[in-house]
């Protein structure tokens, strides 16, 4: 984007909102299918740490927030069976493993998963290639962790199916941890972002409306929205 366009978008909220809608619509067209997303992830992870998680202070703080939230919910104890969806290169997986007696980490991208396997060598972690759109959920998982995944579900119908798959598979009193990136305010405050369920704020609201779930804890930062649910 050229500098004059950036300046214009900065001055006119409506244009910023419209530009955000355009970006989401384009992503929906290009990455709407599971096959397209798989190719996108394979391309993305040709580079190690493509999102710079290892050096980004905000991401490290986000990981710490999630760990604290889980530790408080479990009163310092360990979870039994835990399923992490979208483990990427295992940077959070490595931190999550000590909180679990058994951790199953799933990833759609094989190169990323192999790096995660190497990173977590010796830990109590099992890895699998798995796709939330099409793969069956494992049974009797006390905790399911979904970070930076649902924001790639651009069709509302796909997000609805993902929510139903996640919640239906949870045992009674099982927990679900969601963490998704926020959009800027001019995106999050629009009607279209609510209708399309775009951004961490809208995704958290969407799950909160499910009567089978209750919110245990929730934190919102400039970067993301993190919410821990329990199934009633």
PDB file of C-alpha atoms in Angstrom:
ATOM      1  CA  UNK A   1       0.000   0.000   0.000  1.00  0.00           C
ATOM      2  CA  UNK A   2       1.391   3.429  -0.933  1.00  0.00           C
ATOM      3  CA  UNK A   3       1.984   6.123   1.684  1.00  0.00           C
ATOM      4  CA  UNK A   4      -0.778   8.451   0.357  1.00  0.00           C
ATOM      5  CA  UNK A   5      -3.291   5.599   0.620  1.00  0.00           C
ATOM      6  CA  UNK A   6      -2.159   4.836   4.178  1.00  0.00           C
ATOM      7  CA  UNK A   7      -2.604   8.495   5.127  1.00  0.00           C
ATOM      8  CA  UNK A   8      -6.079   8.576   3.589  1.00  0.00           C
ATOM      9  CA  UNK A   9      -7.139   5.390   5.397  1.00  0.00           C
ATOM     10  CA  UNK A  10      -5.814   6.845   8.636  1.00  0.00           C
ATOM     11  CA  UNK A  11      -8.002   9.912   8.299  1.00  0.00           C
ATOM     12  CA  UNK A  12     -11.278   8.283   7.167  1.00  0.00           C
ATOM     13  CA  UNK A  13     -12.688   5.521   9.427  1.00  0.00           C
ATOM     14  CA  UNK A  14     -15.226   4.441   6.796  1.00  0.00           C
ATOM     15  CA  UNK A  15     -12.464   3.812   4.272  1.00  0.00           C
ATOM     16  CA  UNK A  16     -10.445   1.863   6.845  1.00  0.00           C
ATOM     17  CA  UNK A  17     -13.497  -0.279   7.517  1.00  0.00           C
ATOM     18  CA  UNK A  18     -14.160  -0.802   3.816  1.00  0.00           C
ATOM     19  CA  UNK A  19     -10.514  -1.703   3.236  1.00  0.00           C
ATOM     20  CA  UNK A  20     -10.723  -4.226   6.066  1.00  0.00           C
ATOM     21  CA  UNK A  21     -13.817  -5.760   4.504  1.00  0.00           C
ATOM     22  CA  UNK A  22     -11.991  -5.990   1.177  1.00  0.00           C
ATOM     23  CA  UNK A  23      -9.032  -7.780   2.783  1.00  0.00           C
ATOM     24  CA  UNK A  24     -11.282 -10.289   4.565  1.00  0.00           C
ATOM     25  CA  UNK A  25     -13.296 -10.927   1.415  1.00  0.00           C
ATOM     26  CA  UNK A  26     -10.102 -11.522  -0.570  1.00  0.00           C
ATOM     27  CA  UNK A  27      -8.809 -13.920   2.087  1.00  0.00           C
ATOM     28  CA  UNK A  28     -12.112 -15.755   2.024  1.00  0.00           C
ATOM     29  CA  UNK A  29     -11.864 -16.240  -1.741  1.00  0.00           C
ATOM     30  CA  UNK A  30      -8.187 -17.254  -1.742  1.00  0.00           C
ATOM     31  CA  UNK A  31      -7.997 -19.302   1.484  1.00  0.00           C
ATOM     32  CA  UNK A  32     -11.582 -20.397   2.022  1.00  0.00           C
ATOM     33  CA  UNK A  33     -11.057 -24.119   1.393  1.00  0.00           C
ATOM     34  CA  UNK A  34      -9.076 -26.580   3.497  1.00  0.00           C
ATOM     35  CA  UNK A  35      -6.922 -27.494   0.499  1.00  0.00           C
ATOM     36  CA  UNK A  36      -6.000 -23.842  -0.089  1.00  0.00           C
ATOM     37  CA  UNK A  37      -5.207 -23.363   3.585  1.00  0.00           C
ATOM     38  CA  UNK A  38      -2.977 -26.429   3.609  1.00  0.00           C
ATOM     39  CA  UNK A  39      -1.003 -25.072   0.650  1.00  0.00           C
ATOM     40  CA  UNK A  40      -0.783 -21.652   2.302  1.00  0.00           C
ATOM     41  CA  UNK A  41       0.629 -23.158   5.501  1.00  0.00           C
ATOM     42  CA  UNK A  42       3.137 -25.285   3.596  1.00  0.00           C
ATOM     43  CA  UNK A  43       4.343 -22.168   1.768  1.00  0.00           C
ATOM     44  CA  UNK A  44       4.421 -20.127   4.975  1.00  0.00           C
ATOM     45  CA  UNK A  45       6.524 -22.669   6.868  1.00  0.00           C
ATOM     46  CA  UNK A  46       9.188 -22.880   4.207  1.00  0.00           C
ATOM     47  CA  UNK A  47      10.728 -20.288   6.512  1.00  0.00           C
ATOM     48  CA  UNK A  48      11.456 -21.124  10.146  1.00  0.00           C
ATOM     49  CA  UNK A  49       9.436 -19.085  12.654  1.00  0.00           C
ATOM     50  CA  UNK A  50       7.582 -17.130   9.931  1.00  0.00           C
ATOM     51  CA  UNK A  51       5.624 -15.039  12.459  1.00  0.00           C
ATOM     52  CA  UNK A  52       8.662 -14.323  14.657  1.00  0.00           C
ATOM     53  CA  UNK A  53       7.110 -15.874  17.774  1.00  0.00           C
ATOM     54  CA  UNK A  54      10.522 -16.525  19.312  1.00  0.00           C
ATOM     55  CA  UNK A  55      11.484 -12.844  19.491  1.00  0.00           C
ATOM     56  CA  UNK A  56       8.149 -11.047  19.676  1.00  0.00           C
ATOM     57  CA  UNK A  57       7.668  -9.883  23.268  1.00  0.00           C
ATOM     58  CA  UNK A  58       3.888  -9.561  22.879  1.00  0.00           C
ATOM     59  CA  UNK A  59       3.625 -13.190  21.751  1.00  0.00           C
ATOM     60  CA  UNK A  60       5.707 -14.364  24.689  1.00  0.00           C
ATOM     61  CA  UNK A  61       3.444 -12.377  27.017  1.00  0.00           C
ATOM     62  CA  UNK A  62       0.439 -13.985  25.348  1.00  0.00           C
ATOM     63  CA  UNK A  63       1.869 -17.447  25.992  1.00  0.00           C
ATOM     64  CA  UNK A  64       2.438 -16.498  29.635  1.00  0.00           C
ATOM     65  CA  UNK A  65      -1.155 -15.276  29.932  1.00  0.00           C
ATOM     66  CA  UNK A  66      -2.538 -18.547  28.586  1.00  0.00           C
ATOM     67  CA  UNK A  67      -0.350 -20.622  30.919  1.00  0.00           C
ATOM     68  CA  UNK A  68      -1.368 -18.542  33.932  1.00  0.00           C
ATOM     69  CA  UNK A  69      -5.039 -18.835  33.009  1.00  0.00           C
ATOM     70  CA  UNK A  70      -4.766 -22.622  32.748  1.00  0.00           C
ATOM     71  CA  UNK A  71      -2.783 -22.952  35.979  1.00  0.00           C
ATOM     72  CA  UNK A  72      -5.354 -20.903  37.876  1.00  0.00           C
ATOM     73  CA  UNK A  73      -8.220 -22.961  36.442  1.00  0.00           C
ATOM     74  CA  UNK A  74      -6.503 -26.186  37.537  1.00  0.00           C
ATOM     75  CA  UNK A  75      -5.291 -24.705  40.873  1.00  0.00           C
ATOM     76  CA  UNK A  76      -1.702 -25.514  39.996  1.00  0.00           C
ATOM     77  CA  UNK A  77      -2.380 -29.176  39.156  1.00  0.00           C
ATOM     78  CA  UNK A  78      -1.928 -31.024  35.883  1.00  0.00           C
ATOM     79  CA  UNK A  79      -4.508 -31.652  33.205  1.00  0.00           C
ATOM     80  CA  UNK A  80      -5.043 -35.227  32.066  1.00  0.00           C
ATOM     81  CA  UNK A  81      -5.529 -35.629  28.306  1.00  0.00           C
ATOM     82  CA  UNK A  82      -4.916 -32.364  26.431  1.00  0.00           C
ATOM     83  CA  UNK A  83      -5.363 -31.680  22.707  1.00  0.00           C
ATOM     84  CA  UNK A  84      -3.587 -28.703  21.129  1.00  0.00           C
ATOM     85  CA  UNK A  85      -4.906 -27.725  17.698  1.00  0.00           C
ATOM     86  CA  UNK A  86      -2.466 -25.829  15.478  1.00  0.00           C
ATOM     87  CA  UNK A  87       0.804 -26.445  17.319  1.00  0.00           C
ATOM     88  CA  UNK A  88       2.869 -24.938  14.464  1.00  0.00           C
ATOM     89  CA  UNK A  89       6.568 -25.319  15.352  1.00  0.00           C
ATOM     90  CA  UNK A  90       5.845 -26.220  18.967  1.00  0.00           C
ATOM     91  CA  UNK A  91       6.869 -22.990  20.682  1.00  0.00           C
ATOM     92  CA  UNK A  92       3.785 -22.987  22.884  1.00  0.00           C
ATOM     93  CA  UNK A  93       3.582 -26.792  22.932  1.00  0.00           C
ATOM     94  CA  UNK A  94       6.915 -26.897  24.752  1.00  0.00           C
ATOM     95  CA  UNK A  95       5.559 -24.576  27.451  1.00  0.00           C
ATOM     96  CA  UNK A  96       2.193 -26.367  27.686  1.00  0.00           C
ATOM     97  CA  UNK A  97       3.585 -29.906  28.090  1.00  0.00           C
ATOM     98  CA  UNK A  98       4.545 -29.618  31.817  1.00  0.00           C
ATOM     99  CA  UNK A  99       0.900 -28.789  32.613  1.00  0.00           C
ATOM    100  CA  UNK A 100      -0.309 -32.045  31.039  1.00  0.00           C
ATOM    101  CA  UNK A 101      -0.016 -35.724  31.884  1.00  0.00           C
ATOM    102  CA  UNK A 102      -0.599 -36.422  28.171  1.00  0.00           C
ATOM    103  CA  UNK A 103      -0.490 -33.853  25.378  1.00  0.00           C
ATOM    104  CA  UNK A 104      -1.529 -34.536  21.793  1.00  0.00           C
ATOM    105  CA  UNK A 105      -0.387 -31.738  19.455  1.00  0.00           C
ATOM    106  CA  UNK A 106      -2.005 -31.451  16.019  1.00  0.00           C
ATOM    107  CA  UNK A 107      -0.905 -29.475  12.972  1.00  0.00           C
ATOM    108  CA  UNK A 108      -2.029 -29.243   9.343  1.00  0.00           C
ATOM    109  CA  UNK A 109       1.484 -28.512   8.042  1.00  0.00           C
ATOM    110  CA  UNK A 110       3.963 -31.420   8.089  1.00  0.00           C
ATOM    111  CA  UNK A 111       7.201 -29.331   7.972  1.00  0.00           C
ATOM    112  CA  UNK A 112       6.033 -27.225  10.928  1.00  0.00           C
ATOM    113  CA  UNK A 113       5.046 -30.338  12.874  1.00  0.00           C
ATOM    114  CA  UNK A 114       8.430 -31.958  12.329  1.00  0.00           C
ATOM    115  CA  UNK A 115      10.129 -28.864  13.787  1.00  0.00           C
ATOM    116  CA  UNK A 116       7.747 -29.081  16.729  1.00  0.00           C
ATOM    117  CA  UNK A 117       8.635 -32.748  17.214  1.00  0.00           C
ATOM    118  CA  UNK A 118      12.338 -31.857  17.307  1.00  0.00           C
ATOM    119  CA  UNK A 119      11.756 -28.946  19.700  1.00  0.00           C
ATOM    120  CA  UNK A 120       9.748 -31.096  22.106  1.00  0.00           C
ATOM    121  CA  UNK A 121      11.910 -34.224  21.926  1.00  0.00           C
ATOM    122  CA  UNK A 122      11.794 -36.048  25.246  1.00  0.00           C
ATOM    123  CA  UNK A 123       8.590 -34.327  26.401  1.00  0.00           C
ATOM    124  CA  UNK A 124       5.288 -36.118  26.953  1.00  0.00           C
ATOM    125  CA  UNK A 125       3.892 -34.998  23.581  1.00  0.00           C
ATOM    126  CA  UNK A 126       2.357 -36.976  20.736  1.00  0.00           C
ATOM    127  CA  UNK A 127       2.124 -35.342  17.307  1.00  0.00           C
ATOM    128  CA  UNK A 128      -0.285 -35.845  14.431  1.00  0.00           C
ATOM    129  CA  UNK A 129      -1.183 -34.287  11.096  1.00  0.00           C
ATOM    130  CA  UNK A 130      -4.738 -33.113  11.642  1.00  0.00           C
ATOM    131  CA  UNK A 131      -7.253 -30.678  10.104  1.00  0.00           C
ATOM    132  CA  UNK A 132     -10.080 -29.142  12.127  1.00  0.00           C
ATOM    133  CA  UNK A 133     -12.201 -28.975   8.981  1.00  0.00           C
ATOM    134  CA  UNK A 134     -12.087 -32.677   8.177  1.00  0.00           C
ATOM    135  CA  UNK A 135     -10.355 -34.810  10.836  1.00  0.00           C
ATOM    136  CA  UNK A 136     -12.303 -36.520  13.652  1.00  0.00           C
ATOM    137  CA  UNK A 137     -11.874 -35.172  17.158  1.00  0.00           C
ATOM    138  CA  UNK A 138     -10.146 -37.424  19.703  1.00  0.00           C
ATOM    139  CA  UNK A 139     -12.375 -38.452  22.588  1.00  0.00           C
ATOM    140  CA  UNK A 140     -12.253 -37.600  26.291  1.00  0.00           C
ATOM    141  CA  UNK A 141      -9.902 -34.650  26.156  1.00  0.00           C
ATOM    142  CA  UNK A 142     -10.016 -32.712  29.424  1.00  0.00           C
ATOM    143  CA  UNK A 143      -8.655 -29.611  27.722  1.00  0.00           C
ATOM    144  CA  UNK A 144      -8.589 -28.456  24.091  1.00  0.00           C
ATOM    145  CA  UNK A 145      -6.313 -25.522  23.190  1.00  0.00           C
ATOM    146  CA  UNK A 146      -6.966 -23.624  19.944  1.00  0.00           C
ATOM    147  CA  UNK A 147      -4.594 -20.709  19.300  1.00  0.00           C
ATOM    148  CA  UNK A 148      -4.344 -18.700  16.071  1.00  0.00           C
ATOM    149  CA  UNK A 149      -6.493 -21.178  14.142  1.00  0.00           C
ATOM    150  CA  UNK A 150     -10.123 -20.040  14.029  1.00  0.00           C
ATOM    151  CA  UNK A 151      -9.206 -16.674  12.532  1.00  0.00           C
ATOM    152  CA  UNK A 152      -8.445 -18.614   9.329  1.00  0.00           C
ATOM    153  CA  UNK A 153     -12.040 -19.861   9.107  1.00  0.00           C
ATOM    154  CA  UNK A 154     -13.301 -17.156   6.766  1.00  0.00           C
ATOM    155  CA  UNK A 155     -16.755 -18.582   6.067  1.00  0.00           C
ATOM    156  CA  UNK A 156     -19.244 -18.303   8.916  1.00  0.00           C
ATOM    157  CA  UNK A 157     -20.583 -21.755   8.028  1.00  0.00           C
ATOM    158  CA  UNK A 158     -17.079 -23.246   8.435  1.00  0.00           C
ATOM    159  CA  UNK A 159     -16.659 -21.569  11.822  1.00  0.00           C
ATOM    160  CA  UNK A 160     -20.074 -22.861  12.909  1.00  0.00           C
ATOM    161  CA  UNK A 161     -19.085 -26.416  11.947  1.00  0.00           C
ATOM    162  CA  UNK A 162     -15.758 -26.051  13.761  1.00  0.00           C
ATOM    163  CA  UNK A 163     -17.502 -24.811  16.910  1.00  0.00           C
ATOM    164  CA  UNK A 164     -19.968 -27.686  16.812  1.00  0.00           C
ATOM    165  CA  UNK A 165     -17.162 -30.217  16.352  1.00  0.00           C
ATOM    166  CA  UNK A 166     -15.175 -28.788  19.258  1.00  0.00           C
ATOM    167  CA  UNK A 167     -18.039 -28.403  21.723  1.00  0.00           C
ATOM    168  CA  UNK A 168     -19.743 -31.702  20.904  1.00  0.00           C
ATOM    169  CA  UNK A 169     -16.531 -33.635  21.491  1.00  0.00           C
ATOM    170  CA  UNK A 170     -15.858 -32.027  24.879  1.00  0.00           C
ATOM    171  CA  UNK A 171     -16.785 -34.124  27.915  1.00  0.00           C
ATOM    172  CA  UNK A 172     -18.908 -32.599  30.660  1.00  0.00           C
ATOM    173  CA  UNK A 173     -16.764 -30.079  32.596  1.00  0.00           C
ATOM    174  CA  UNK A 174     -14.103 -30.248  29.888  1.00  0.00           C
ATOM    175  CA  UNK A 175     -12.319 -26.993  29.042  1.00  0.00           C
ATOM    176  CA  UNK A 176     -11.714 -25.120  25.801  1.00  0.00           C
ATOM    177  CA  UNK A 177      -9.056 -22.415  25.490  1.00  0.00           C
ATOM    178  CA  UNK A 178      -9.382 -20.031  22.551  1.00  0.00           C
ATOM    179  CA  UNK A 179      -6.855 -17.358  21.641  1.00  0.00           C
ATOM    180  CA  UNK A 180      -7.235 -15.305  18.458  1.00  0.00           C
ATOM    181  CA  UNK A 181      -5.708 -12.113  17.119  1.00  0.00           C
ATOM    182  CA  UNK A 182      -7.693  -8.905  17.312  1.00  0.00           C
ATOM    183  CA  UNK A 183      -8.536  -6.629  14.411  1.00  0.00           C
ATOM    184  CA  UNK A 184      -8.081  -2.875  14.666  1.00  0.00           C
ATOM    185  CA  UNK A 185     -11.000  -1.002  16.220  1.00  0.00           C
ATOM    186  CA  UNK A 186     -12.351   0.291  12.907  1.00  0.00           C
ATOM    187  CA  UNK A 187     -12.741  -3.370  11.865  1.00  0.00           C
ATOM    188  CA  UNK A 188     -13.971  -4.843  15.141  1.00  0.00           C
ATOM    189  CA  UNK A 189     -16.692  -2.246  15.682  1.00  0.00           C
ATOM    190  CA  UNK A 190     -18.403  -2.763  12.315  1.00  0.00           C
ATOM    191  CA  UNK A 191     -21.584  -4.707  11.665  1.00  0.00           C
ATOM    192  CA  UNK A 192     -19.870  -6.715   8.939  1.00  0.00           C
ATOM    193  CA  UNK A 193     -17.208  -7.968  11.360  1.00  0.00           C
ATOM    194  CA  UNK A 194     -20.001  -9.265  13.606  1.00  0.00           C
ATOM    195  CA  UNK A 195     -21.875 -10.906  10.746  1.00  0.00           C
ATOM    196  CA  UNK A 196     -18.711 -12.478   9.325  1.00  0.00           C
ATOM    197  CA  UNK A 197     -17.277 -13.264  12.813  1.00  0.00           C
ATOM    198  CA  UNK A 198     -13.908 -11.679  12.104  1.00  0.00           C
ATOM    199  CA  UNK A 199     -11.270 -11.035  14.750  1.00  0.00           C
ATOM    200  CA  UNK A 200     -10.600 -12.387  18.237  1.00  0.00           C
ATOM    201  CA  UNK A 201     -13.311 -10.278  19.868  1.00  0.00           C
ATOM    202  CA  UNK A 202     -16.033 -11.538  17.529  1.00  0.00           C
ATOM    203  CA  UNK A 203     -14.885 -15.165  17.680  1.00  0.00           C
ATOM    204  CA  UNK A 204     -14.946 -15.100  21.499  1.00  0.00           C
ATOM    205  CA  UNK A 205     -18.439 -13.573  21.452  1.00  0.00           C
ATOM    206  CA  UNK A 206     -19.607 -16.234  19.001  1.00  0.00           C
ATOM    207  CA  UNK A 207     -18.517 -19.078  21.290  1.00  0.00           C
ATOM    208  CA  UNK A 208     -19.810 -17.300  24.395  1.00  0.00           C
ATOM    209  CA  UNK A 209     -23.329 -17.361  22.939  1.00  0.00           C
ATOM    210  CA  UNK A 210     -23.293 -21.183  22.927  1.00  0.00           C
ATOM    211  CA  UNK A 211     -25.495 -22.217  25.869  1.00  0.00           C
ATOM    212  CA  UNK A 212     -23.405 -25.351  26.455  1.00  0.00           C
ATOM    213  CA  UNK A 213     -20.383 -23.262  27.450  1.00  0.00           C
ATOM    214  CA  UNK A 214     -19.596 -21.044  30.415  1.00  0.00           C
ATOM    215  CA  UNK A 215     -16.726 -18.570  30.567  1.00  0.00           C
ATOM    216  CA  UNK A 216     -14.180 -19.319  33.295  1.00  0.00           C
ATOM    217  CA  UNK A 217     -11.733 -16.556  32.434  1.00  0.00           C
ATOM    218  CA  UNK A 218     -11.185 -14.030  29.658  1.00  0.00           C
ATOM    219  CA  UNK A 219      -8.508 -11.445  28.925  1.00  0.00           C
ATOM    220  CA  UNK A 220      -8.279  -8.916  26.105  1.00  0.00           C
ATOM    221  CA  UNK A 221      -5.046  -7.227  25.076  1.00  0.00           C
ATOM    222  CA  UNK A 222      -4.099  -5.049  22.144  1.00  0.00           C
ATOM    223  CA  UNK A 223      -2.868  -8.201  20.395  1.00  0.00           C
ATOM    224  CA  UNK A 224      -5.484 -10.858  21.077  1.00  0.00           C
ATOM    225  CA  UNK A 225      -8.517 -12.128  22.977  1.00  0.00           C
ATOM    226  CA  UNK A 226      -8.002 -15.183  25.183  1.00  0.00           C
ATOM    227  CA  UNK A 227     -10.996 -17.012  26.654  1.00  0.00           C
ATOM    228  CA  UNK A 228     -11.227 -20.189  28.712  1.00  0.00           C
ATOM    229  CA  UNK A 229     -14.572 -22.032  28.578  1.00  0.00           C
ATOM    230  CA  UNK A 230     -15.957 -24.972  30.529  1.00  0.00           C
ATOM    231  CA  UNK A 231     -18.649 -27.246  29.144  1.00  0.00           C
ATOM    232  CA  UNK A 232     -21.667 -27.319  31.426  1.00  0.00           C
TER     233      UNK A 232
END
